Short mmCIF file of C-alpha atoms in Angstrom, two decimals:
data_model
loop_
_atom_site.label_atom_id
_atom_site.label_comp_id
_atom_site.label_asym_id
_atom_site.label_seq_id
_atom_site.Cartn_x
_atom_site.Cartn_y
_atom_site.Cartn_z
CA UNK A 28 46.27 -12.37 -29.61
CA UNK A 29 44.05 -10.96 -26.91
CA UNK A 30 44.72 -7.29 -26.19
CA UNK A 31 45.55 -6.77 -22.48
CA UNK A 32 44.85 -3.79 -20.24
CA UNK A 33 47.04 -0.74 -20.80
CA UNK A 34 47.70 -1.39 -24.47
CA UNK A 35 45.03 1.02 -25.66
CA UNK A 36 44.29 4.18 -23.67
CA UNK A 37 41.11 4.55 -21.61
CA UNK A 38 38.98 6.80 -23.89
CA UNK A 39 39.50 4.63 -26.97
CA UNK A 40 38.89 1.46 -24.90
CA UNK A 41 35.57 2.87 -23.73
CA UNK A 42 34.66 3.94 -27.28
CA UNK A 43 35.46 0.46 -28.60
CA UNK A 44 33.32 -0.88 -25.78
CA UNK A 45 30.41 1.21 -27.06
CA UNK A 46 30.95 -0.15 -30.59
CA UNK A 47 30.96 -3.70 -29.19
CA UNK A 48 27.75 -3.08 -27.22
CA UNK A 49 25.97 -1.83 -30.35
CA UNK A 50 27.26 -4.77 -32.39
CA UNK A 51 26.15 -7.30 -29.79
CA UNK A 52 22.74 -5.61 -29.39
CA UNK A 53 22.12 -5.78 -33.14
CA UNK A 54 23.24 -9.42 -33.14
CA UNK A 55 20.86 -10.27 -30.29
CA UNK A 56 17.92 -9.25 -32.46
CA UNK A 57 19.38 -10.92 -35.54
CA UNK A 58 20.17 -14.19 -33.77
CA UNK A 59 16.53 -14.60 -32.76
CA UNK A 60 15.71 -14.53 -36.47
CA UNK A 61 18.41 -17.11 -37.19
CA UNK A 62 17.58 -19.51 -34.38
CA UNK A 63 14.30 -18.38 -32.64
CA UNK A 64 13.87 -19.99 -29.23
CA UNK A 65 16.68 -22.42 -29.86
CA UNK A 66 19.16 -19.52 -29.66
CA UNK A 67 20.46 -20.12 -26.14
CA UNK A 68 21.39 -23.81 -26.34
CA UNK A 69 22.59 -23.75 -29.96
CA UNK A 70 24.63 -20.55 -29.69
CA UNK A 71 25.94 -21.77 -26.34
CA UNK A 72 27.14 -25.05 -27.78
CA UNK A 73 28.57 -23.26 -30.82
CA UNK A 74 30.44 -20.96 -28.41
CA UNK A 75 31.76 -24.02 -26.56
CA UNK A 76 32.87 -25.39 -29.95
CA UNK A 77 34.68 -22.15 -30.84
CA UNK A 78 36.28 -22.18 -27.40
CA UNK A 79 37.49 -25.76 -27.89
CA UNK A 80 38.56 -25.12 -31.49
CA UNK A 81 40.76 -22.24 -30.31
CA UNK A 82 42.66 -24.76 -28.21
CA UNK A 83 43.52 -26.79 -31.30
CA UNK A 84 47.01 -25.73 -32.29
CA UNK A 85 48.24 -26.37 -35.78
CA UNK A 86 51.91 -26.18 -36.75
CA UNK A 87 52.66 -23.21 -39.02
CA UNK A 88 56.37 -23.28 -39.71
CA UNK A 89 59.63 -23.95 -37.92
CA UNK A 90 58.28 -24.85 -34.52
CA UNK A 91 55.72 -22.06 -34.32
CA UNK A 92 52.08 -22.91 -34.15
CA UNK A 93 48.92 -20.95 -34.63
CA UNK A 94 45.41 -21.40 -33.46
CA UNK A 95 42.05 -20.60 -34.93
CA UNK A 96 40.27 -17.30 -34.32
CA UNK A 97 37.07 -18.94 -35.48
CA UNK A 98 35.04 -15.85 -36.39
CA UNK A 99 34.66 -16.68 -40.07
CA UNK A 100 34.10 -20.38 -39.33
CA UNK A 101 31.36 -19.68 -36.79
CA UNK A 102 29.71 -17.18 -39.16
CA UNK A 103 29.63 -19.62 -42.07
CA UNK A 104 28.41 -22.53 -39.96
CA UNK A 105 25.98 -20.86 -37.57
CA UNK A 106 25.11 -17.53 -39.17
CA UNK A 107 26.68 -14.09 -38.69
CA UNK A 108 24.55 -12.84 -35.78
CA UNK A 109 24.92 -16.04 -33.82
CA UNK A 110 28.65 -15.95 -34.54
CA UNK A 111 29.01 -12.45 -33.09
CA UNK A 112 27.22 -13.57 -29.93
CA UNK A 113 29.42 -16.66 -29.69
CA UNK A 114 32.63 -14.71 -30.14
CA UNK A 115 31.53 -12.05 -27.64
CA UNK A 116 30.67 -14.70 -25.06
CA UNK A 117 33.91 -16.61 -25.65
CA UNK A 118 36.01 -13.44 -25.35
CA UNK A 119 34.07 -12.25 -22.31
CA UNK A 120 34.50 -15.50 -20.44
CA UNK A 121 38.16 -15.70 -21.43
CA UNK A 122 38.70 -12.25 -19.93
CA UNK A 123 36.65 -12.95 -16.79
CA UNK A 124 37.81 -16.47 -15.98
CA UNK A 125 41.21 -16.89 -17.57
CA UNK A 126 42.46 -13.28 -17.47
CA UNK A 127 43.09 -13.74 -21.21
CA UNK A 128 42.61 -10.25 -22.61
CA UNK A 129 42.06 -7.28 -20.30
CA UNK A 130 38.63 -6.40 -18.91
CA UNK A 131 39.07 -2.78 -19.98
CA UNK A 132 40.11 -4.03 -23.44
CA UNK A 133 37.11 -6.35 -23.80
CA UNK A 134 35.40 -3.89 -26.13
CA UNK A 135 38.53 -3.71 -28.29
CA UNK A 136 38.79 -7.51 -28.38
CA UNK A 137 35.12 -8.04 -29.24
CA UNK A 138 35.34 -5.39 -31.95
CA UNK A 139 38.44 -6.73 -33.69
CA UNK A 140 38.02 -10.48 -33.14
CA UNK A 141 34.23 -10.70 -33.09
CA UNK A 142 32.66 -7.97 -35.20
CA UNK A 143 35.39 -7.49 -37.81
CA UNK A 144 36.21 -11.17 -38.44
CA UNK A 145 32.53 -12.08 -38.70
CA UNK A 146 31.54 -9.12 -40.88
CA UNK A 147 34.48 -9.45 -43.27
CA UNK A 148 34.43 -13.26 -43.30
CA UNK A 149 30.71 -13.59 -43.87
CA UNK A 150 30.63 -10.69 -46.33
CA UNK A 151 33.36 -12.19 -48.51
CA UNK A 152 31.75 -15.62 -48.28
CA UNK A 153 28.31 -14.48 -49.44
CA UNK A 154 29.72 -12.23 -52.17
CA UNK A 155 31.74 -15.09 -53.62
CA UNK A 156 28.82 -17.51 -53.46
CA UNK A 157 26.83 -15.07 -55.56
CA UNK A 158 29.23 -15.44 -58.48
CA UNK A 159 30.40 -19.02 -57.95
CA UNK A 160 28.42 -22.11 -58.99
CA UNK A 161 26.44 -23.88 -56.28
CA UNK A 162 28.72 -26.83 -55.70
CA UNK A 163 30.75 -28.11 -52.81
CA UNK A 164 34.19 -27.09 -54.14
CA UNK A 165 32.92 -23.55 -54.72
CA UNK A 166 31.57 -23.27 -51.17
CA UNK A 167 34.85 -24.63 -49.83
CA UNK A 168 36.80 -22.09 -51.90
CA UNK A 169 34.58 -19.25 -50.73
CA UNK A 170 35.13 -20.32 -47.12
CA UNK A 171 38.88 -20.33 -47.75
CA UNK A 172 38.82 -16.78 -49.14
CA UNK A 173 36.52 -15.60 -46.33
CA UNK A 174 38.76 -16.86 -43.55
CA UNK A 175 41.88 -15.68 -45.35
CA UNK A 176 40.48 -12.14 -45.57
CA UNK A 177 39.10 -12.09 -42.03
CA UNK A 178 42.41 -12.42 -40.17
CA UNK A 179 44.38 -9.55 -41.80
CA UNK A 180 41.20 -7.44 -41.62
CA UNK A 181 41.18 -8.03 -37.87
CA UNK A 182 44.87 -7.05 -37.72
CA UNK A 183 44.13 -3.92 -39.74
CA UNK A 184 41.30 -3.01 -37.35
CA UNK A 185 43.71 -3.45 -34.45
CA UNK A 186 46.23 -1.16 -36.16
CA UNK A 187 43.52 1.44 -36.65
CA UNK A 188 42.53 1.30 -32.98
CA UNK A 189 46.20 1.45 -32.03
CA UNK A 190 46.63 4.56 -34.18
CA UNK A 191 43.76 6.18 -32.30
CA UNK A 192 44.60 5.10 -28.78
CA UNK A 193 47.95 3.36 -28.70
CA UNK A 194 49.99 4.08 -25.60
CA UNK A 195 53.41 4.10 -27.27
CA UNK A 196 54.74 6.08 -30.20
CA UNK A 197 55.66 3.35 -32.64
CA UNK A 198 55.94 4.24 -36.33
CA UNK A 199 52.47 3.32 -37.54
CA UNK A 200 53.60 2.20 -40.95
CA UNK A 201 55.80 -0.48 -39.44
CA UNK A 202 53.09 -1.58 -36.99
CA UNK A 203 50.66 -1.96 -39.86
CA UNK A 204 53.17 -3.78 -42.06
CA UNK A 205 54.24 -6.17 -39.30
CA UNK A 206 50.73 -6.85 -38.01
CA UNK A 207 49.16 -7.36 -41.41
CA UNK A 208 52.14 -9.28 -42.79
CA UNK A 209 52.20 -11.76 -39.93
CA UNK A 210 48.45 -12.11 -40.00
CA UNK A 211 48.33 -12.92 -43.70
CA UNK A 212 50.44 -15.96 -42.79
CA UNK A 213 48.20 -16.81 -39.86
CA UNK A 214 45.25 -16.24 -42.18
CA UNK A 215 46.46 -18.99 -44.50
CA UNK A 216 46.33 -21.47 -41.62
CA UNK A 217 42.94 -20.16 -40.56
CA UNK A 218 41.68 -20.38 -44.14
CA UNK A 219 42.91 -23.94 -44.59
CA UNK A 220 41.31 -25.20 -41.38
CA UNK A 221 38.10 -23.21 -41.94
CA UNK A 222 37.56 -24.35 -45.52
CA UNK A 223 38.33 -28.00 -44.78
CA UNK A 224 36.04 -27.95 -41.75
CA UNK A 225 33.21 -26.38 -43.75
CA UNK A 226 33.81 -28.91 -46.50
CA UNK A 227 33.60 -31.85 -44.13
CA UNK A 228 30.41 -30.54 -42.53
CA UNK A 229 28.98 -29.99 -46.04
CA UNK A 230 29.64 -33.60 -46.89
CA UNK A 231 27.56 -34.89 -43.98
CA UNK A 232 25.04 -32.25 -42.95
CA UNK A 233 24.91 -29.51 -45.59
CA UNK A 234 21.76 -28.20 -43.91
CA UNK A 235 23.91 -27.15 -40.93
CA UNK A 236 26.14 -24.84 -42.98
CA UNK A 237 24.14 -21.65 -42.46
CA UNK A 238 25.96 -19.62 -45.11
CA UNK A 239 25.20 -22.15 -47.84
CA UNK A 240 21.70 -23.28 -46.89
CA UNK A 241 19.67 -24.41 -49.84
CA UNK A 242 22.69 -24.36 -52.12
CA UNK A 243 23.66 -27.96 -51.68
CA UNK A 244 21.17 -30.72 -51.09
CA UNK A 245 21.72 -33.35 -48.50
CA UNK A 246 22.86 -36.61 -50.13
CA UNK A 247 19.86 -38.89 -50.46
CA UNK A 248 19.79 -42.41 -49.24
CA UNK A 249 19.23 -44.33 -52.46
CA UNK A 250 18.12 -47.89 -52.81
CA UNK A 251 18.69 -49.90 -55.93
CA UNK A 252 17.89 -53.39 -57.05
CA UNK A 253 21.00 -55.37 -57.68
CA UNK A 254 20.48 -57.40 -60.81
CA UNK A 255 20.20 -61.12 -60.27
CA UNK A 256 19.73 -61.22 -56.51
CA UNK A 257 16.40 -59.35 -56.52
CA UNK A 258 14.07 -58.99 -53.53
CA UNK A 259 15.82 -58.07 -50.30
CA UNK A 260 18.25 -55.47 -51.65
CA UNK A 261 15.42 -53.49 -53.19
CA UNK A 262 13.44 -53.10 -49.97
CA UNK A 263 12.66 -49.46 -49.25
CA UNK A 264 14.92 -48.44 -46.38
CA UNK A 265 13.12 -45.38 -45.13
CA UNK A 266 13.83 -41.71 -45.52
CA UNK A 267 17.09 -41.79 -43.68
CA UNK A 268 18.19 -40.28 -40.39
CA UNK B 15 28.57 -33.80 -16.09
CA UNK B 16 29.27 -36.18 -13.20
CA UNK B 17 32.08 -35.00 -11.02
CA UNK B 18 34.05 -31.81 -10.75
CA UNK B 19 31.49 -29.08 -10.90
CA UNK B 20 33.82 -26.71 -9.11
CA UNK B 21 35.90 -25.11 -11.79
CA UNK B 22 39.65 -25.52 -11.60
CA UNK B 23 40.11 -21.75 -11.69
CA UNK B 24 37.99 -21.28 -8.62
CA UNK B 25 39.61 -21.61 -5.22
CA UNK B 26 36.92 -22.55 -2.70
CA UNK B 27 37.00 -20.49 0.48
CA UNK B 28 34.94 -18.59 3.02
CA UNK B 29 36.84 -15.32 3.16
CA UNK B 30 35.03 -11.96 3.10
CA UNK B 31 36.10 -11.61 -0.54
CA UNK B 32 34.55 -14.97 -1.43
CA UNK B 33 31.31 -14.03 0.31
CA UNK B 34 30.79 -10.70 -1.45
CA UNK B 35 27.96 -10.79 -4.01
CA UNK B 36 29.44 -11.33 -7.49
CA UNK B 37 27.99 -8.17 -9.03
CA UNK B 38 29.79 -6.05 -6.40
CA UNK B 39 33.10 -7.76 -7.16
CA UNK B 40 32.60 -7.34 -10.91
CA UNK B 41 31.97 -3.62 -10.64
CA UNK B 42 34.88 -3.21 -8.22
CA UNK B 43 37.31 -4.98 -10.56
CA UNK B 44 36.06 -3.10 -13.61
CA UNK B 45 36.40 0.32 -11.96
CA UNK B 46 39.80 -0.65 -10.56
CA UNK B 47 41.07 -1.74 -13.98
CA UNK B 48 39.75 1.41 -15.65
CA UNK B 49 41.46 3.52 -12.98
CA UNK B 50 44.71 1.65 -13.60
CA UNK B 51 44.46 2.13 -17.35
CA UNK B 52 43.67 5.83 -16.98
CA UNK B 53 46.62 6.49 -14.64
CA UNK B 54 49.48 8.32 -16.42
CA UNK B 55 52.42 5.97 -16.67
CA UNK B 56 54.89 8.45 -15.15
CA UNK B 57 53.23 8.03 -11.73
CA UNK B 58 55.25 4.97 -10.84
CA UNK B 59 54.31 5.13 -7.15
CA UNK B 60 50.62 4.95 -7.93
CA UNK B 61 51.23 1.61 -9.64
CA UNK B 62 53.14 0.37 -6.59
CA UNK B 63 50.12 1.33 -4.48
CA UNK B 64 47.82 -0.59 -6.87
CA UNK B 65 50.01 -3.66 -6.56
CA UNK B 66 49.92 -3.41 -2.77
CA UNK B 67 46.12 -3.13 -2.88
CA UNK B 68 45.86 -6.31 -4.95
CA UNK B 69 48.29 -8.05 -2.62
CA UNK B 70 46.06 -7.05 0.30
CA UNK B 71 42.98 -8.44 -1.47
CA UNK B 72 44.84 -11.70 -2.13
CA UNK B 73 45.87 -11.88 1.52
CA UNK B 74 42.31 -11.30 2.76
CA UNK B 75 40.97 -13.88 0.29
CA UNK B 76 43.73 -16.35 1.24
CA UNK B 77 44.72 -16.83 -2.39
CA UNK B 78 48.35 -18.00 -2.42
CA UNK B 79 50.68 -15.59 -4.20
CA UNK B 80 52.34 -18.50 -5.95
CA UNK B 81 49.08 -19.49 -7.62
CA UNK B 82 48.50 -15.92 -8.82
CA UNK B 83 52.03 -15.73 -10.21
CA UNK B 84 51.65 -19.02 -12.04
CA UNK B 85 48.45 -17.88 -13.74
CA UNK B 86 49.95 -14.58 -14.90
CA UNK B 87 51.79 -16.70 -17.52
CA UNK B 88 48.76 -15.99 -19.73
CA UNK B 89 50.20 -12.56 -20.56
CA UNK B 90 53.58 -13.86 -21.74
CA UNK B 91 52.98 -13.11 -25.45
CA UNK B 92 52.48 -9.48 -24.58
CA UNK B 93 55.53 -9.38 -22.37
CA UNK B 94 57.51 -10.35 -25.46
CA UNK B 95 55.78 -7.57 -27.38
CA UNK B 96 56.53 -5.07 -24.61
CA UNK B 97 60.20 -6.03 -24.56
CA UNK B 98 60.40 -5.25 -28.28
CA UNK B 99 59.03 -1.75 -27.82
CA UNK B 100 62.24 0.01 -26.71
CA UNK B 101 63.89 -1.20 -29.92
CA UNK B 102 61.23 -0.23 -32.43
CA UNK B 103 59.71 2.93 -30.95
CA UNK B 104 60.79 6.33 -32.19
CA UNK B 105 61.96 9.37 -30.27
CA UNK B 106 65.02 10.12 -28.20
CA UNK B 107 67.42 7.26 -27.67
CA UNK B 108 69.17 6.34 -24.48
CA UNK B 109 72.25 4.13 -24.40
CA UNK B 110 72.47 1.36 -21.88
CA UNK B 111 74.88 -1.60 -21.91
CA UNK B 112 75.74 -0.81 -25.50
CA UNK B 113 72.09 -0.98 -26.59
CA UNK B 114 70.38 1.96 -28.21
CA UNK B 115 66.90 2.15 -26.70
CA UNK B 116 64.07 4.53 -27.35
CA UNK B 117 63.02 6.44 -24.29
CA UNK B 118 59.39 6.53 -25.37
CA UNK B 119 59.66 2.82 -26.05
CA UNK B 120 60.91 2.14 -22.54
CA UNK B 121 57.98 4.07 -21.11
CA UNK B 122 55.66 2.17 -23.44
CA UNK B 123 57.04 -1.17 -22.32
CA UNK B 124 56.68 -0.17 -18.66
CA UNK B 125 53.15 1.03 -19.35
CA UNK B 126 52.05 -2.26 -20.90
CA UNK B 127 53.84 -4.43 -18.35
CA UNK B 128 52.54 -2.53 -15.33
CA UNK B 129 48.94 -2.03 -16.47
CA UNK B 130 48.65 -5.42 -18.16
CA UNK B 131 49.96 -7.25 -15.10
CA UNK B 132 47.70 -5.36 -12.70
CA UNK B 133 44.71 -6.12 -14.91
CA UNK B 134 45.61 -9.80 -15.18
CA UNK B 135 46.10 -10.14 -11.42
CA UNK B 136 42.77 -8.41 -10.72
CA UNK B 137 40.98 -10.81 -13.08
CA UNK B 138 42.77 -13.81 -11.56
CA UNK B 139 41.68 -12.78 -8.05
CA UNK B 140 38.10 -12.33 -9.27
CA UNK B 141 38.04 -15.79 -10.88
CA UNK B 142 39.75 -17.40 -7.90
CA UNK B 143 37.22 -16.07 -5.40
CA UNK B 144 34.03 -16.38 -7.44
CA UNK B 145 32.44 -19.53 -8.78
CA UNK B 146 31.89 -19.19 -12.56
CA UNK B 147 28.18 -19.86 -12.07
CA UNK B 148 27.91 -17.03 -9.56
CA UNK B 149 29.95 -14.78 -11.82
CA UNK B 150 27.26 -15.24 -14.48
CA UNK B 151 24.54 -14.46 -11.93
CA UNK B 152 26.44 -11.29 -11.12
CA UNK B 153 26.66 -10.39 -14.80
CA UNK B 154 22.91 -10.93 -15.11
CA UNK B 155 22.31 -8.72 -12.06
CA UNK B 156 24.22 -5.97 -13.84
CA UNK B 157 21.47 -5.92 -16.50
CA UNK B 158 23.29 -7.95 -19.13
CA UNK B 159 20.65 -9.21 -21.60
CA UNK B 160 19.32 -12.58 -20.40
CA UNK B 161 20.05 -14.23 -23.74
CA UNK B 162 23.77 -13.44 -23.51
CA UNK B 163 23.88 -14.81 -19.98
CA UNK B 164 22.10 -17.98 -21.10
CA UNK B 165 24.53 -18.47 -23.98
CA UNK B 166 27.45 -17.95 -21.60
CA UNK B 167 25.92 -20.41 -19.12
CA UNK B 168 25.58 -23.06 -21.81
CA UNK B 169 29.10 -22.44 -23.01
CA UNK B 170 30.44 -22.74 -19.48
CA UNK B 171 28.44 -25.90 -18.82
CA UNK B 172 29.48 -27.63 -22.03
CA UNK B 173 32.99 -26.28 -22.62
CA UNK B 174 34.50 -29.15 -20.68
CA UNK B 175 32.26 -31.70 -22.43
CA UNK B 176 33.27 -30.41 -25.87
CA UNK B 177 36.93 -30.13 -24.89
CA UNK B 178 36.85 -33.73 -23.63
CA UNK B 179 35.26 -34.81 -26.89
CA UNK B 180 38.13 -33.14 -28.72
CA UNK B 181 40.64 -34.84 -26.45
CA UNK B 182 39.12 -38.24 -27.23
CA UNK B 183 39.44 -37.50 -30.94
CA UNK B 184 43.08 -36.55 -30.42
CA UNK B 185 43.72 -39.83 -28.62
CA UNK B 186 41.95 -41.69 -31.41
CA UNK B 187 44.16 -39.95 -33.98
CA UNK B 188 47.32 -40.58 -31.98
CA UNK B 189 46.50 -44.24 -31.46
CA UNK B 190 46.29 -44.57 -35.23
CA UNK B 191 49.76 -43.11 -35.59
CA UNK B 192 48.83 -39.56 -36.51
CA UNK B 193 51.04 -36.69 -35.51
CA UNK B 194 50.61 -33.16 -36.86
CA UNK B 195 53.89 -32.21 -38.49
CA UNK B 196 53.18 -29.46 -40.97
CA UNK B 197 50.37 -27.61 -42.67
CA UNK B 198 49.51 -30.59 -44.87
CA UNK B 199 48.16 -32.38 -41.83
CA UNK B 200 45.54 -29.66 -41.50
CA UNK B 201 43.18 -31.83 -43.55
CA UNK B 202 43.01 -34.43 -40.79
CA UNK B 203 42.66 -31.86 -38.02
CA UNK B 204 39.91 -30.06 -39.94
CA UNK B 205 37.96 -33.31 -40.37
CA UNK B 206 38.02 -33.72 -36.61
CA UNK B 207 36.94 -30.13 -36.21
CA UNK B 208 34.04 -30.68 -38.62
CA UNK B 209 32.97 -33.74 -36.63
CA UNK B 210 33.35 -31.76 -33.41
CA UNK B 211 31.08 -29.01 -34.75
CA UNK B 212 28.43 -31.54 -35.78
CA UNK B 213 28.55 -33.24 -32.40
CA UNK B 214 28.37 -29.90 -30.57
CA UNK B 215 25.52 -28.58 -32.69
CA UNK B 216 23.53 -31.81 -32.51
CA UNK B 217 24.09 -31.88 -28.76
CA UNK B 218 22.67 -28.35 -28.71
CA UNK B 219 19.58 -29.56 -30.59
CA UNK B 220 19.10 -32.41 -28.11
CA UNK B 221 19.58 -30.07 -25.15
CA UNK B 222 16.98 -27.73 -26.63
CA UNK B 223 14.46 -30.55 -27.05
CA UNK B 224 15.11 -31.72 -23.51
CA UNK B 225 14.56 -28.18 -22.26
CA UNK B 226 11.35 -27.70 -24.26
CA UNK B 227 9.99 -30.97 -22.90
CA UNK B 228 10.60 -29.59 -19.41
CA UNK B 229 8.66 -26.41 -20.13
CA UNK B 230 11.36 -24.02 -21.41
CA UNK B 231 9.90 -20.90 -22.94
CA UNK B 232 12.96 -18.77 -23.48
CA UNK B 233 13.66 -17.95 -19.84
CA UNK B 234 15.65 -19.87 -17.30
CA UNK B 235 14.15 -20.28 -13.82
CA UNK B 236 16.01 -18.44 -11.07
CA UNK B 237 17.34 -21.06 -8.67
CA UNK B 238 19.45 -18.86 -6.44
CA UNK B 239 19.26 -15.16 -6.00
CA UNK B 240 22.23 -13.07 -5.03
CA UNK B 241 21.03 -9.78 -3.60
CA UNK B 242 23.51 -7.15 -2.54
CA UNK B 243 23.05 -4.78 0.38
CA UNK B 244 24.54 -1.33 0.78
CA UNK B 245 27.11 -2.87 3.12
CA UNK B 246 28.22 -5.26 0.39
CA UNK B 247 28.60 -2.43 -2.09
CA UNK B 248 30.58 -0.38 0.42
CA UNK B 249 32.92 -3.29 1.11
CA UNK B 250 33.44 -3.92 -2.60
CA UNK B 251 34.05 -0.21 -3.20
CA UNK B 252 37.10 -0.36 -0.94
CA UNK B 253 39.40 -1.57 -3.73
CA UNK B 254 38.55 1.00 -6.46
CA UNK B 255 38.18 3.77 -3.87
CA UNK B 256 41.62 3.11 -2.46
CA UNK B 257 43.00 3.00 -5.99
CA UNK B 258 41.43 6.35 -6.84
CA UNK B 259 42.75 7.89 -3.65
CA UNK B 260 46.21 6.58 -4.48
CA UNK B 261 46.04 7.98 -8.00
CA UNK B 262 44.84 11.40 -6.86
CA UNK B 263 47.28 11.57 -3.95
CA UNK B 264 50.21 11.20 -6.30
CA UNK B 265 48.86 13.70 -8.76
CA UNK B 266 48.60 16.31 -5.99
CA UNK B 267 51.99 15.74 -4.42
#
C-alpha cells in the first residue's frame, strides 16, 4: 500500500520527508562500507530485483493476493544500508514514473516501507542469529521471524504517522487494530516467501546472504575415489566455480 | 537491451511541456502537489481550478485525456479506502438514502479522492512528457547525491531485464504444469525468487567488472547536459504559480 497525496497533512508529510532524508543519508555512508565502489551496480540490480519481486503476487486466501514489500528480504540478502537505498530508489521511481504513491507522501512511504521494515527486519534477524545455532534451518527461521515482524511494524508506523497528521477523524484504536491485524496476515505471506528465498540462496551461494556471512560455509566440491573403478573418478576437479 | 529504449510510460512529443528541462518540471510538480495537499478541503472551487490547470497542461502537452484516465487506475485501492471513510469515521452523522454517514468521514473521503487524484494526474503528466533517463538527469541537477542517481539509473536500465527474466521463469513453471493455488505453493515461487536474486546480483557483479574494465572510478561520465535558463524556470513556474493564485483567491473571497 503506497500512501497517496492528501492522506497525511502537509506538515507531517514534510517532517517524514526530513526523516527519510536523514535515513537515506546515513545509508549512503553505510552502503559504501558494505559494497565500496561496487555500490551503484549491485544496489541498482538489487533494486531492480525488489521492483520485480513486488510484481510477484502470491495467493493469500479466498481470491485475494498479496505481494512482497521486500524490505526485510533486501536487508538480509544485501545488507541493511544497501536495502534502505534500494527501497528508497524503488519507491521514488514508483512515485515519479508510475504515480504509485504521492510525491508529497514520498517521505512517508520511504519512512514506513524503507526505514522501518529494514530496521525492524534486520534487527530481529541479527538478534535471533545471536541466540540460534549457526545452521541453515536457524537462519531460515530467523528470516521468517524478521519478515513477519517487519510488516506489522510498518503498519504500526503508518498508524503513528496517521495519528500525527491524518486528514480524517477516524477512531485511532480501530485504525490501529485494522491496520495491524490485516498486516499480520500479510506478514505471514511475506515471512514465508522471505524465509524460503533466503533458504534457497543459502543453499547455493551462502556468501551472498549478507546477514549470515561467515555463519554458513559454501558447500565444497568434493572428489572421492570410487572403490574398484579407480583412476579417473579420483582426478582433482579444481576448486569449483 | 536491444529494442524499446523509449519507456512505455513516456509519450514522445515536441510540445513546450516536453521540451522543458526536467529539473524545472520536477520542481513545478512538487510545488504544485504540496500546494494541493496544503489547501483546506472545504475550498472545493480551488480544487476545480487545480483540475482545470492540469487539464490545460495535458492539452498543451497533447497527452490524451483517455490515457491519463486509464493510468489513474493505480489509485484504486485508496479509492476503496476513501469510500469506507464515511462509514467508520466519528462525529456528526448525516442520513442519505437510508445510510448513516459521518460528516467528517465524507469530508475525509472527498479530501483523499480530490488530493490523491490531482497528485496522481500531475505525476502521470510528468512521466508522460519526460523520458525516464532525463527525469534522472533532472533529479541529479537538483543536487540529489550522485550515488542515489546511479542506483536509480541501474534499476531503470535493468528493471525490464529482471522482469523479463522473471517472466521466463513463470513460463517455465507454467509449462511444467505449475499454478499457484494457495500459500503452500509459496515454496516454488520462493525458489524462483531466490534464483532471480542470484541472477540479478551476479549480473550486477558482471556489470561492475565491465564498468571497471572501461575505467569506472565511482562516477558516471556526463553524456548530455540539461541546463535550464531563467525563461525555462519561469515557464515551469506557471503551473504552481497559478495554483497558488487560485488557492489564495478563494481564501480571500
